[in-house]
XYZ file of C-alpha atoms in Angstrom:
590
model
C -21.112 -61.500 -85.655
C -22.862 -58.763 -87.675
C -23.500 -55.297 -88.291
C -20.490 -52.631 -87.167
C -18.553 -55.272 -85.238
C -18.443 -56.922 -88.479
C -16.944 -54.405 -90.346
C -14.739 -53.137 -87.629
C -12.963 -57.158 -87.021
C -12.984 -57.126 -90.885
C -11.217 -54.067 -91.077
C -8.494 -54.856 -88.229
C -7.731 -58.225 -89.789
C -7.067 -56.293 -93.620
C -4.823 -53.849 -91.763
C -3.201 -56.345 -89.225
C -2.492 -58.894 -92.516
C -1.156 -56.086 -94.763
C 1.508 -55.700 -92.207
C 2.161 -59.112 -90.230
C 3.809 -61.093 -92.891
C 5.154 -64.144 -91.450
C 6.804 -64.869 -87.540
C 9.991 -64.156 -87.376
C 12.555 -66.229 -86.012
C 12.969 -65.822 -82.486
C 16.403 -64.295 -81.368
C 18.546 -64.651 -78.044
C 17.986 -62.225 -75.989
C 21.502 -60.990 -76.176
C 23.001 -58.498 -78.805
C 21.184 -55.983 -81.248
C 18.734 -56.398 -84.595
C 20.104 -54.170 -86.786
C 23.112 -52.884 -88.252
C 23.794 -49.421 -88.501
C 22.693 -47.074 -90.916
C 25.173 -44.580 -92.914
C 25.456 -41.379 -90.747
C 23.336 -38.441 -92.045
C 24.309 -35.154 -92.667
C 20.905 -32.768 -93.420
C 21.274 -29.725 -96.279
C 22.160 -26.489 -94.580
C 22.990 -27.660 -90.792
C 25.455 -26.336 -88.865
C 26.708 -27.798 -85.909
C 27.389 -24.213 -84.223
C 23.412 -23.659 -84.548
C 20.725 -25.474 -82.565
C 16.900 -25.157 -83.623
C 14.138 -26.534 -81.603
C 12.162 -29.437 -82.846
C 8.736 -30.682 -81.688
C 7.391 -34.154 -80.833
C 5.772 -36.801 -78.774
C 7.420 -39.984 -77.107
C 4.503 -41.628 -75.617
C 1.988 -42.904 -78.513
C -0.015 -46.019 -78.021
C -1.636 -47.601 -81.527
C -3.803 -51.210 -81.852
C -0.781 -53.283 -80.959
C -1.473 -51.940 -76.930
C -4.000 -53.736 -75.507
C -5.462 -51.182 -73.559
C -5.703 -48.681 -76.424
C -7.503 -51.651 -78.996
C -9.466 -52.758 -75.592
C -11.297 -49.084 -75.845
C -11.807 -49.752 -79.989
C -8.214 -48.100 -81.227
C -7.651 -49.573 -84.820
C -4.685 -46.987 -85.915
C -0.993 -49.082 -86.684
C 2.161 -47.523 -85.789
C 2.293 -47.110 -89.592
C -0.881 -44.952 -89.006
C 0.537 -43.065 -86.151
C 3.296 -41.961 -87.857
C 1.409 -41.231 -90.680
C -0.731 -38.556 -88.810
C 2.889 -37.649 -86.690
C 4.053 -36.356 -90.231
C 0.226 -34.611 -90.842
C -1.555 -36.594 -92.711
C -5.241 -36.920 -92.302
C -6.611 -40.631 -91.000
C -10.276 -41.992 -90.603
C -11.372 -42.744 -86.681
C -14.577 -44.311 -85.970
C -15.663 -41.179 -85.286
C -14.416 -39.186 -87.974
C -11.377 -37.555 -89.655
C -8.065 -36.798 -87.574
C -5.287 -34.547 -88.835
C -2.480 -32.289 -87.482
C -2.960 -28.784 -88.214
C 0.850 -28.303 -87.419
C 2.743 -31.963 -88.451
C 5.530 -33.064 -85.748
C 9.411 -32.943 -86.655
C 9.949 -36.681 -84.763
C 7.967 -39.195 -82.281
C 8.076 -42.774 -81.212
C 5.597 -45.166 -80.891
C 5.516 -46.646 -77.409
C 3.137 -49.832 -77.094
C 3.253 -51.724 -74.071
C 5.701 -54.982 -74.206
C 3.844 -56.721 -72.022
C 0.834 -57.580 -74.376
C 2.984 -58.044 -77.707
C 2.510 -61.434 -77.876
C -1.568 -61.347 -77.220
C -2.036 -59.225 -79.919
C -0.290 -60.489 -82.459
C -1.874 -63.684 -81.915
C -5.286 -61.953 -81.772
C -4.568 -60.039 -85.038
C -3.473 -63.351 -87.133
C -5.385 -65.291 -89.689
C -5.498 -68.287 -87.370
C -6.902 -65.579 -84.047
C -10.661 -67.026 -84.661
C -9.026 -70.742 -83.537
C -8.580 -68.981 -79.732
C -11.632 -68.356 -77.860
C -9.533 -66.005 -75.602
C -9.312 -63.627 -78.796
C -12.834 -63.941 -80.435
C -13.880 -63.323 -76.725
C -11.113 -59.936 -76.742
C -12.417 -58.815 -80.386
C -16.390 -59.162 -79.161
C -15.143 -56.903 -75.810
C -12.945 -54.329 -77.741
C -15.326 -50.950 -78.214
C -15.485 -47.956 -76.864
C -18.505 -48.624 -74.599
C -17.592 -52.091 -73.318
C -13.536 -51.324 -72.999
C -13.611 -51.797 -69.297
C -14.542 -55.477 -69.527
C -10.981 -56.028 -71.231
C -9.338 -54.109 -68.528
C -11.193 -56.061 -65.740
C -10.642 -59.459 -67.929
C -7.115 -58.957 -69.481
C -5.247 -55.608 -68.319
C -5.747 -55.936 -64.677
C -4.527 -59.411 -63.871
C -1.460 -58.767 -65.891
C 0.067 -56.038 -64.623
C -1.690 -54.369 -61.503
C -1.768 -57.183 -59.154
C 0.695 -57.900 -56.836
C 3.100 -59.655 -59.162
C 2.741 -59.564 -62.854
C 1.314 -62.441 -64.815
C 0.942 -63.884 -68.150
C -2.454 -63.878 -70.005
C -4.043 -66.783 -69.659
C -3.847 -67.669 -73.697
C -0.062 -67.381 -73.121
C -0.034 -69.308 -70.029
C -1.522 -72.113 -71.918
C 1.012 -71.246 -74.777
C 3.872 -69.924 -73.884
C 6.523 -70.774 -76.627
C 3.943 -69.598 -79.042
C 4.027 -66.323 -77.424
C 7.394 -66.035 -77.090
C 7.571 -66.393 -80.701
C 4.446 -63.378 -81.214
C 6.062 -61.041 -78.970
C 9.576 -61.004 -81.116
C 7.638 -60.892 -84.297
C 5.298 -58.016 -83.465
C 8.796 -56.401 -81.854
C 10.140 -56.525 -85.689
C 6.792 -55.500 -86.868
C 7.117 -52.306 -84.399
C 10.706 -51.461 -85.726
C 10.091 -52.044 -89.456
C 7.356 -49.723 -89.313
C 9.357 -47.106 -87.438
C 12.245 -47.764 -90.031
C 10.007 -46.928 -93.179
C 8.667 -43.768 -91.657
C 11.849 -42.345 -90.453
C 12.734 -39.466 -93.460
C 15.812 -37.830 -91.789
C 16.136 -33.938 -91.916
C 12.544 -34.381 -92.632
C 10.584 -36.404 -89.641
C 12.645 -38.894 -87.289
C 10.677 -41.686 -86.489
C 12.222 -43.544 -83.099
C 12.159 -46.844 -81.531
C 10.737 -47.626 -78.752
C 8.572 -49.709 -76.310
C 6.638 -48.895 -72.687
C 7.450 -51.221 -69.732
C 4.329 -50.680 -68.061
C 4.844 -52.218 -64.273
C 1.666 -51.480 -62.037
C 2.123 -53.766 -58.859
C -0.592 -52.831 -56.791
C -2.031 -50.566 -59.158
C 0.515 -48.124 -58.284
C 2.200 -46.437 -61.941
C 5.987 -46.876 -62.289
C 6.064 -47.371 -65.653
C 8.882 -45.716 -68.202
C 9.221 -45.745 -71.746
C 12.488 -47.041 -73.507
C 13.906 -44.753 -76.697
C 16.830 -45.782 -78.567
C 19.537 -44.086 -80.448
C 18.980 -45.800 -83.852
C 17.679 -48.810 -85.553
C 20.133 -50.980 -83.405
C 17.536 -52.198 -80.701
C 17.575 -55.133 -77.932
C 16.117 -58.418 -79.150
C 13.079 -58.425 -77.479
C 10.937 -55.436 -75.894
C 11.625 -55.895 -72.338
C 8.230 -56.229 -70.752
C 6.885 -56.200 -66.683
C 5.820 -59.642 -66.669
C 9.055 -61.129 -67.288
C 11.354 -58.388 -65.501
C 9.284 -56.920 -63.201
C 11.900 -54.555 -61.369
C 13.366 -51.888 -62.853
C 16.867 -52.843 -61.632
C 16.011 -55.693 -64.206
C 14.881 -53.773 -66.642
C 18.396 -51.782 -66.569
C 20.110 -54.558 -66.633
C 18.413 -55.997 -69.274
C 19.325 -53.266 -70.915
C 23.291 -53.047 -70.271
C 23.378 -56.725 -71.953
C 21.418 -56.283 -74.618
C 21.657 -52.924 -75.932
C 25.823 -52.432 -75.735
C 27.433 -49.290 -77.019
C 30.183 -51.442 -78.829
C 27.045 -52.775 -80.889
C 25.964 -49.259 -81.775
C 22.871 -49.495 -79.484
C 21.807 -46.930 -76.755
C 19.154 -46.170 -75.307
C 16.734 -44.273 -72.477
C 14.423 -44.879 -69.709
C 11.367 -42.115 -69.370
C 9.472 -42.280 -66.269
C 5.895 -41.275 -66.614
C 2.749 -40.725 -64.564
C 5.005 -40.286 -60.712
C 1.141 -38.122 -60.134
C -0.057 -42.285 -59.990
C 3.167 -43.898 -58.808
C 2.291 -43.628 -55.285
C 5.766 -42.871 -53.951
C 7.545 -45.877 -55.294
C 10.210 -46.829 -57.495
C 12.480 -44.079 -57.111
C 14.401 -45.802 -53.958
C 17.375 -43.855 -54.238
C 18.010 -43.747 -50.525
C 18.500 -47.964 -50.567
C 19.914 -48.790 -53.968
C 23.227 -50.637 -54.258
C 25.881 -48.709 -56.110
C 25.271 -50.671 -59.204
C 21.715 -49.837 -59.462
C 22.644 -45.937 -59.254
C 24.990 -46.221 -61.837
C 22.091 -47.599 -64.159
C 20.062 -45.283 -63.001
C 21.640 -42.414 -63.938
C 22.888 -44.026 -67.194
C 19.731 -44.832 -68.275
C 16.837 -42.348 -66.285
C 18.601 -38.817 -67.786
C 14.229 -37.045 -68.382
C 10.959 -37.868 -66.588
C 7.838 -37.203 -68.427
C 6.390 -34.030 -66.479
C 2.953 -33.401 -68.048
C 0.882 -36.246 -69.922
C -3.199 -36.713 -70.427
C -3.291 -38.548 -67.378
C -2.050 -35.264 -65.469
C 0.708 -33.280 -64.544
C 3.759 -34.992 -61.959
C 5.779 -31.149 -61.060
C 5.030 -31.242 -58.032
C 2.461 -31.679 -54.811
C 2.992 -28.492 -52.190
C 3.704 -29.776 -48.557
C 1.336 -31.748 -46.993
C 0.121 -28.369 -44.586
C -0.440 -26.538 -47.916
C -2.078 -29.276 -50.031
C -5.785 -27.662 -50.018
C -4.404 -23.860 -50.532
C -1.490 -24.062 -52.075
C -1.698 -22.771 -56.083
C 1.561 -23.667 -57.099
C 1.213 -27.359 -58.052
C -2.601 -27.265 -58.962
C -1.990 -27.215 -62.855
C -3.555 -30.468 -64.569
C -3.246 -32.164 -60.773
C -4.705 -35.945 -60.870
C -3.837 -37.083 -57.598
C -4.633 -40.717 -57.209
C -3.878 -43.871 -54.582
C -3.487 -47.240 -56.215
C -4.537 -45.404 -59.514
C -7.949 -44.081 -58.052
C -8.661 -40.672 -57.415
C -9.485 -39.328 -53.639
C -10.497 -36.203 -51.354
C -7.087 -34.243 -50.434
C -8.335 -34.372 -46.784
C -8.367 -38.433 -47.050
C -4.684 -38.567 -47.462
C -2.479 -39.147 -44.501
C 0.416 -37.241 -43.654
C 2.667 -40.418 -44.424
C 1.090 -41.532 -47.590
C 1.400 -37.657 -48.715
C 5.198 -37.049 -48.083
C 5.542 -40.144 -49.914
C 3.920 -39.540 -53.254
C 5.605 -35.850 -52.919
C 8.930 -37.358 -53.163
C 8.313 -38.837 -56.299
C 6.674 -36.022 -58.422
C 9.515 -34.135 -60.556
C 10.124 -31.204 -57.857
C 10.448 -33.818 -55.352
C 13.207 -36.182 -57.902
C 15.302 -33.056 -57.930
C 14.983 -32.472 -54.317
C 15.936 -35.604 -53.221
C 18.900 -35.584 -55.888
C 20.505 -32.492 -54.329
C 20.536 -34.049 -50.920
C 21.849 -37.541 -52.000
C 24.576 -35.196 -53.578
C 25.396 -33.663 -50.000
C 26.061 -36.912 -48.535
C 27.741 -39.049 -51.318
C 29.221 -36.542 -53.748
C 26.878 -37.940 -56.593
C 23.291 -37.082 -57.587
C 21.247 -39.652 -59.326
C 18.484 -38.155 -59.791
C 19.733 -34.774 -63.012
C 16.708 -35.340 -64.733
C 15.271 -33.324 -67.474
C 11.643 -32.413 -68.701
C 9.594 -33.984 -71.414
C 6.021 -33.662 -71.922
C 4.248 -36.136 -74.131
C 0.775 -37.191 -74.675
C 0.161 -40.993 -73.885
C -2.212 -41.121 -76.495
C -4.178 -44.257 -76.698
C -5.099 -43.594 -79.686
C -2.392 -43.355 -82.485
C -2.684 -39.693 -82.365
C 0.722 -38.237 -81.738
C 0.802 -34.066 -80.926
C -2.993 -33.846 -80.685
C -3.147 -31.316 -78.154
C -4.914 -28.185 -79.734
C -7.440 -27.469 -76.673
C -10.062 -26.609 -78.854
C -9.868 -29.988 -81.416
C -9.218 -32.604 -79.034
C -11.720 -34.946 -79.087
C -10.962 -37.368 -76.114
C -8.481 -39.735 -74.794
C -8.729 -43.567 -76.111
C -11.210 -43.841 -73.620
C -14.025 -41.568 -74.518
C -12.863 -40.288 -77.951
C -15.926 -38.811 -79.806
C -18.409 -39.189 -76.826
C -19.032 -36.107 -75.044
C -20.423 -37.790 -72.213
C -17.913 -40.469 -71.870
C -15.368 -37.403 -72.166
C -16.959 -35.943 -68.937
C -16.772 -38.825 -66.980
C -12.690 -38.418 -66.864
C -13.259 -34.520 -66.951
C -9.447 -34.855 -65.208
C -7.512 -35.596 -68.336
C -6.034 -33.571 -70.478
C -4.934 -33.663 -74.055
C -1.296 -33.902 -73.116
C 1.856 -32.100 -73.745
C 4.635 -32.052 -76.262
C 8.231 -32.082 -76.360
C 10.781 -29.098 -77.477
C 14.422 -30.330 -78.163
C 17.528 -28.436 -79.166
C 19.301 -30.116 -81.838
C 21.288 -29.729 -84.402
C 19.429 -31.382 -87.024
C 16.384 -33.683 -87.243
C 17.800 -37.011 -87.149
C 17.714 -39.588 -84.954
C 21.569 -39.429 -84.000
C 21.292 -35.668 -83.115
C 17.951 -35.880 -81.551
C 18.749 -38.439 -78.949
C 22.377 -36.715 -78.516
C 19.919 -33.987 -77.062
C 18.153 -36.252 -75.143
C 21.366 -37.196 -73.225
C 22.136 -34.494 -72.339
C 19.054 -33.024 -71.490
C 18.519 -30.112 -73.603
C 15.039 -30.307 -74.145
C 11.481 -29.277 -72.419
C 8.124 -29.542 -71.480
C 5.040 -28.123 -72.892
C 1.679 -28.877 -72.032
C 0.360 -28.744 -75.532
C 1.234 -25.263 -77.073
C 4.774 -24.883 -78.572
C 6.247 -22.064 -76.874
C 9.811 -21.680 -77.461
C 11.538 -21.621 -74.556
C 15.624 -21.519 -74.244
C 17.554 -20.928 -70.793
C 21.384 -20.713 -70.731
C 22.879 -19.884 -67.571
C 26.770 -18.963 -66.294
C 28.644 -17.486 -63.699
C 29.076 -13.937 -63.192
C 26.823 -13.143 -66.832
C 29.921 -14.046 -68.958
C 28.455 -14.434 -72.547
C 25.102 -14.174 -71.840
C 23.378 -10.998 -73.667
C 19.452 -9.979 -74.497
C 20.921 -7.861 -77.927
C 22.308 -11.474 -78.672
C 20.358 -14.021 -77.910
C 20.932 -16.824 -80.514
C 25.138 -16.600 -79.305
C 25.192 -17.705 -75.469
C 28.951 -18.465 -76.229
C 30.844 -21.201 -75.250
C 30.857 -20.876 -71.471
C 26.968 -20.814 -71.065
C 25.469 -24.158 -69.769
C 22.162 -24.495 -71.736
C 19.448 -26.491 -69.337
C 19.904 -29.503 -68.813
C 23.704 -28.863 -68.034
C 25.828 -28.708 -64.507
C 27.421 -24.943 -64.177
C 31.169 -25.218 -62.910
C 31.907 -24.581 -59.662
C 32.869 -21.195 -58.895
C 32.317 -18.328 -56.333
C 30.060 -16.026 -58.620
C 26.739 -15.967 -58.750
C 25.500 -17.452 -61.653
C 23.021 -15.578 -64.202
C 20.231 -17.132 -66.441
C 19.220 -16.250 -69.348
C 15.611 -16.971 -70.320
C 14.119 -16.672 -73.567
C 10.552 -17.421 -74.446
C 8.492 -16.720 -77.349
C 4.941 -16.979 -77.264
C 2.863 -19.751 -79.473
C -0.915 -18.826 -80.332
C -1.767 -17.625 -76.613
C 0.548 -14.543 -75.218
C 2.059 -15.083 -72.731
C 1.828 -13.765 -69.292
C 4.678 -14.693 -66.937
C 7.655 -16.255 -66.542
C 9.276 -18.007 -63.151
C 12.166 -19.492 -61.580
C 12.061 -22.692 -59.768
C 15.243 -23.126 -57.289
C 15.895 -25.647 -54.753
C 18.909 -25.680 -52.919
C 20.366 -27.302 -49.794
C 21.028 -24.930 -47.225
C 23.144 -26.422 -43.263
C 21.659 -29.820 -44.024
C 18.602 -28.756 -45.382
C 16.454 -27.822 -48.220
C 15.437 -24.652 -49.866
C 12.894 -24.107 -52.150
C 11.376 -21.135 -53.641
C 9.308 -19.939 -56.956
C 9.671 -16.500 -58.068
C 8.486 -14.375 -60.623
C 11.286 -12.573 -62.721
C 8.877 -11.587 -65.778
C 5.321 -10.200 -66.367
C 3.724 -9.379 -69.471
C 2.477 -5.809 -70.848
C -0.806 -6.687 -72.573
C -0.221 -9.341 -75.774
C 3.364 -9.857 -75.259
C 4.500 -11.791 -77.836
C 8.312 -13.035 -76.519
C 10.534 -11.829 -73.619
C 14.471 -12.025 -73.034
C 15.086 -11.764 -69.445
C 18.466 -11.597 -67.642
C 18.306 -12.971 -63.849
C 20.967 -12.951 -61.385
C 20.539 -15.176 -58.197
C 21.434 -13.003 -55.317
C 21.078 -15.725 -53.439
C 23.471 -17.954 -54.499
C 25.746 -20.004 -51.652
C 28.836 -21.699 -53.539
C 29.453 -24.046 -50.722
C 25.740 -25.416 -51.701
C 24.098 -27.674 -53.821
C 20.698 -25.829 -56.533
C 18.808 -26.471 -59.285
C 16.694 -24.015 -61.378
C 14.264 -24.459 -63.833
C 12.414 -22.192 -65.603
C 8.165 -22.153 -66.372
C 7.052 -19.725 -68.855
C 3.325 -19.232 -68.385
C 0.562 -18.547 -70.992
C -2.468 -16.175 -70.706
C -5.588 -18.302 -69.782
C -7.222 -20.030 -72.507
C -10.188 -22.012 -72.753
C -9.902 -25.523 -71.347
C -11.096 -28.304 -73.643
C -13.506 -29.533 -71.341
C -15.123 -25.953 -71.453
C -14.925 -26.014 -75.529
C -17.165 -29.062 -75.173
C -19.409 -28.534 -72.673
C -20.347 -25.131 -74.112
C -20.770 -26.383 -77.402
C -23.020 -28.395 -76.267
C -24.332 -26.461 -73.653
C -24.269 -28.552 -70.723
C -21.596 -27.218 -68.636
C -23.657 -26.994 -66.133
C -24.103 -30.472 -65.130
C -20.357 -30.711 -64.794
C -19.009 -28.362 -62.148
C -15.552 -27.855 -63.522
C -15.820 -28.269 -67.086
C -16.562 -24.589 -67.679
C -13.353 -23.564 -66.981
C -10.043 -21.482 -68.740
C -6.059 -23.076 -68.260
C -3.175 -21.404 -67.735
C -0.802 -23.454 -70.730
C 2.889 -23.444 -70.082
C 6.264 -24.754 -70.531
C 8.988 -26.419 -67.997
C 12.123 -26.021 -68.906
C 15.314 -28.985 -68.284
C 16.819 -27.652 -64.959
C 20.648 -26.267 -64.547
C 22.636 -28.025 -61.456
C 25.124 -27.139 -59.216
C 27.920 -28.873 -57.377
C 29.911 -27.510 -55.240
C 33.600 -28.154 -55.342
C-alpha cells in the first residue's frame, strides 16, 4: 500500500491507538456503567428563566461504518471538538464553526461497533476482512463497502452479522462493549457543564427491506445501558424498548430517549400504533416523546393527500420521497403505498395520535420536533448554506455533491432550558420544549392558554404560570385557547409565520394551515397573539407553529454558480425558504 492510502491508514491507526487503550471487560447486559455525577448548578441561572440553547443529536464520526466507508477519519473526540468551535483538518481542507454549539451527541451506529474496533486495532492487518475494508474506505470507492458490508447487515430482510463477526463472535462481543466505553469516555471528557453538554448516545439503525426506521437513543447522564443496543441483535423496536426498561432503570439513575429519524424513507412502517399490545404503547410513549423532522437526508412534516401530491406546496420543503430507500416519479406511487408512507411523516404521527385518543382515551403518539443533521462526517451544526461542503458522501467534490443534489445540510435543534447541562437539557427533552430548524437559528417560543390568561406581546419573556409552552397538553376547558408566538429572525428576515392544527371533528379529521403573520420588508422579530375561533372543546387538536424565512440561496445554487455549471443540473440553481417547526400544544377533551 502506498502513496495517500498510506498516509491516510497511517493516520487512522495513530488516532484510533491514541484512544483505544485496552478491551474492556465485557459487562452483563443488565444494570448501568456509571455512577452519578454531583448535580450542577451553573453561575447566574435561575430556574424561573428559560434560554434557548442550540445543538445537534445525530453526528456520525469514524467509529460508523458507513461514514469511514465514504473516507470519514474525525473521532467523537474530534466531533466534539468542532461541536465546541474548534477548527479540524478534513481531507479536503479546514472545518470550523463560525457559531460553536451549546450541546450535541454523537450517534454512531451500534450495529458496526464491534467491526470497527477490530478494524482500527494494532492486530486489524491479521483480518483480511479489514485490510480488504481499509483498501475500500474513500470517498470515490465508498459504495463498494455499502454493497460489501452495510447492505447485508442491516437492509435485508433480517439483520445479520458481518461476516468477520460471524466467524468471531465472542471476539466481537468483546469490541462492541469496548468501543461502547470508548464512545462514553470521550463524551465524558468533552462535557464542560454551563459551558457545552456533551450527551450519550448511540443510533439503532434497523433497515429491513431497505425501508428507514431507525431512532437514535439519548440519555440523561453518564449512567448508560451496558451495551449499545444494536438492529442485528434486537431487531424490533418493541425489543429495543424493552431492552431499554431493563437496562437503563430510573432507580439506577439512568434514562433515556428514542428519536425517530428519516419517516420521508421509512416507507410507512414501524409506527403500528393501531396493533400494538398495551405494553408496547406504554414504551412507546415512555420512550418516543420527539421525532427528528428535518435532517440532510430530507424533511419527514408531511406528504399532502395522495390527490394533491403533484400540486400541493405545503409539504414540498427539502421533500426526498423514496421506496425501499430509492427515489421515484410521484406519478409511480400507488394510492396504497402513498397513504401509507403519509401516515408516518410527522403531520401524519400527530394525526393518527389524535384519533387513537378518540377511541381509547390515550394518545401515543405527543411527539415533539427536533431537527438535526445526520452528519456523516463528524461535523456537528454545519449547516450555513453557503459553507457546506457536502454530506459524508461527496464532501469536497462538486460533482459528487450534484449527484445527491436532494440533500441538504441539515437542521439544528432549539431547546428551552434552564441551564446548559445535561440534567436540564434532557428535562427539556421530556417534556418536549424544544424545536426544529432547518439550519438557521431562529428563535422561536409558543405558549398557549385558554381564554389569553397570562399571555401578553408588552411581556413576552413572563407567559405566567398557566401558559402551556409547546410541547405541553392545555387543560380542558370551554374557552378557546390563545397562542402566543414569538419569533426572532437569525441572519435571513423573516417572512411569515403559520399555524398548523389538526383536530378530530364527528369521527373525523381536520386539518388546516393558516397564515396569522406576514412580514413588512426586513422584519427582524414578530410577537403575535392568535385566538382559534375555531376551537370545539368536546374535540381532540394539535397546533404547531412554522416561522418562515425570506428565500435564501440554496447550497446547491452557491456551488453550482461558483462554479458556473448550474446549468447542467436543472435544480441546483435554486433559492430555499429556511424555517423553524415548533413542538406542538395538545388537547384532550374531558
Amino acid at each position: 500500500m502506498r502513496g495517500p492510502q498510506a498516509i491516510r491508514a497511517a493516520v487512522w491507526l495513530a488516532a484510533m491507538l491514541a484512544l483505544s487503550g485496552c478491551a474492556v471487560d465485557r459487562p452483563a447486559e443488565t444494570g448501568v456503567t456509571s455512577k452519578p455525577r454531583a448535580a450542577v448548578e451553573c453561575p447566574g441561572a435561575d430556574p424561573a428563566i428559560k434560554r434557548v440553547y442550540w445543538g445537534d443529536f445525530h453526528v456520525h464520526t469514524a467509529y460508523s461504518l458507513d461514514a469511514y466507508g465514504y473516507g470519514t477519519l474525525q473521532t467523537p473526540a474530534d466531533a466534539y471538538r468542532f461541536g465546541k468551535g474548534e477548527r479540524v483538518m478534513l481531507d479536503v481542507g479546514p472545518a470550523q464553526l463560525e457559531r460553536p454549539l451549546d450541546f450535541m451527541a454523537v450517534t454512531d451506529h451500534a450495529e458496526w461497533l464491534d467491526l470497527m474496533f477490530i478494524c482500527s486495532g494494532p492486530r486489524s492487518e491479521l483480518y483480511p476482512a479489514c485490510k480488504d475494508l481499509k483498501a475500500k474506505s474513500t470517498r470515490t470507492t465508498g459504495g463498494e463497502v455499502f454493497r460489501d458490508y452495510v447492505n447485508p447487515t442491516i437492509t435485508l430482510d433480517k439483520p445479520a452479522q458481518t461476516k468477520l463477526c460471524a466467524e468471531n463472535p465472542q471476539q466481537c462481543l468483546d469490541a462492541r462493549d469496548s468501543q461502547w466505553a470508548r464512545l462514553q469516555a470521550q463524551a465524558n471528557e468533552a462535557d464542560e457543564p454551563c459551558r457545552f453538554t456533551a450527551c450519550i448516545g448511540f443510533e439503532w439503525s434497523a433497515t429491513p427491506n431497505a425501508s428507514h426506521t431507525h431512532r437514535n437513543v439519548i440519555f440523561a447522564n453518564e449512567n448508560v445501558t451496558p451495551i449499545a443496543i444494536d438492529y442485528i441483535r434486537y431487531p424490533k423496536t418493541s425489543q429495543l424498548w424493552d431492552a431499554l426498561a431493563r437496562m437503563c432503570r430510573p432507580e439506577d439513575g439512568c434514562d433515556a430517549i428514542a428519536i425517530p429519524h428519516n419517516m420521508n424513507m421509512g416507507d410507512g412502517i414501524s409506527f403500528d400504533i393501531e396493533t400494538e399490545e398495551e405494553s408496547e404503547l406504554a414504551l412507546r410513549m415512555r420512550y418516543e416523546r420527539l421525532v427528528e423532522i428535518t435532517q440532510e437526508k430530507g424533511a419527514s412534516e408531511c406528504l399532502p393527500p395522495y390527490g394533491e401530491r403533484q400540486t400541493s406546496r405545503d409539504c414540498e420543503f427539502e421533500a426526498y420521497i423514496t421506496s425501499k430507500s430509492r427515489p421515484k416519479p410521484l406519478e409511480d406511487y400507488k394510492l396504497e403505498e402513498w397513504e401509507r408512507m403519509r401516515a408516518t411523516y410527522a403531520r401524519g404521527l400527530l394525526r393518527r395520535g389524535l384519533l387513537a385518543q378518540a377511541k381509547t382515551g390515550k394518545n401515543p403518539l405527543e411527539v415533539g420536533f427536533i431537527g438535526s443533521t445526520d452528519a456523516h462526517t463528524g461535523l456537528a451544526g454545519y449547516v450555513d448554506e453557503a459553507t457546506w461542503q457536502g454530506s459524508g458522501f461527496g464532501i469536497g467534490s462538486f460533482d459528487r455533491n450534484m449527484s445527491r443534489l436532494v440533500f441538504n445540510p441539515g437542521g439544528v435543534v432549539g431547546v428551552w432550558a434552564e441551564q446548559n447541562t445535561r440534567a436540564s437539557l434532557f428535562a427539556a427533552l421530556k417534556r418536549r420544549e424544544v424545536y426544529a430548524t432547518s439550519g438557521p437559528r431562529i428563535q422561536l417560543r409558543v405558549h398557549a392558554s385558554a381564554g389569553g390568561q397570562g399571555l401578553s406581546c408588552e411581556r413576552p419573556d413572563t407567559p405566567g404560570s398557566r401558559a402551556t409552552p409547546m410541547g405541553g397538553r392545555l387543560p380542558a376547558s370551554r374557552d378557546a385557547p390563545t397562542f402566543r408566538i414569538e419569533a426572532r429572525a437569525d441572519q435571513t428576515p423573516l417572512a411569515r409565520i403559520e399555524i398548523i392544527k389538526g383536530a378530530t371533528a364527528r369521527g373525523g379529521f381536520k386539518e388546516t394551515v393558516e397564515t396569522v403573520w406576514r412580514a413588512g420588508d426586513g422584519a427582524r422579530s414578530a410577537c403575535v397573539l392568535w385566538r382559534d375561533a375555531g376551537f370545539d372543546p368536546g374535540e381532540g387538536a394539535y397546533w404547531y407553529v412554522r416561522a418562515i424565512e425570506a428565500p435564501s440561496l440554496r447550497w446547491s445554487a452557491v456551488q453550482c454558480r461558483r462554479e458556473g455549471r448550474c446549468a447542467e443540473f436543472p435544480g441546483a440553481d435554486r433559492s430555499v425558504e429556511e424555517r423553524a417547526w415548533a413542538s406542538p400544544i395538545w388537547y384532550a377533551p374531558a
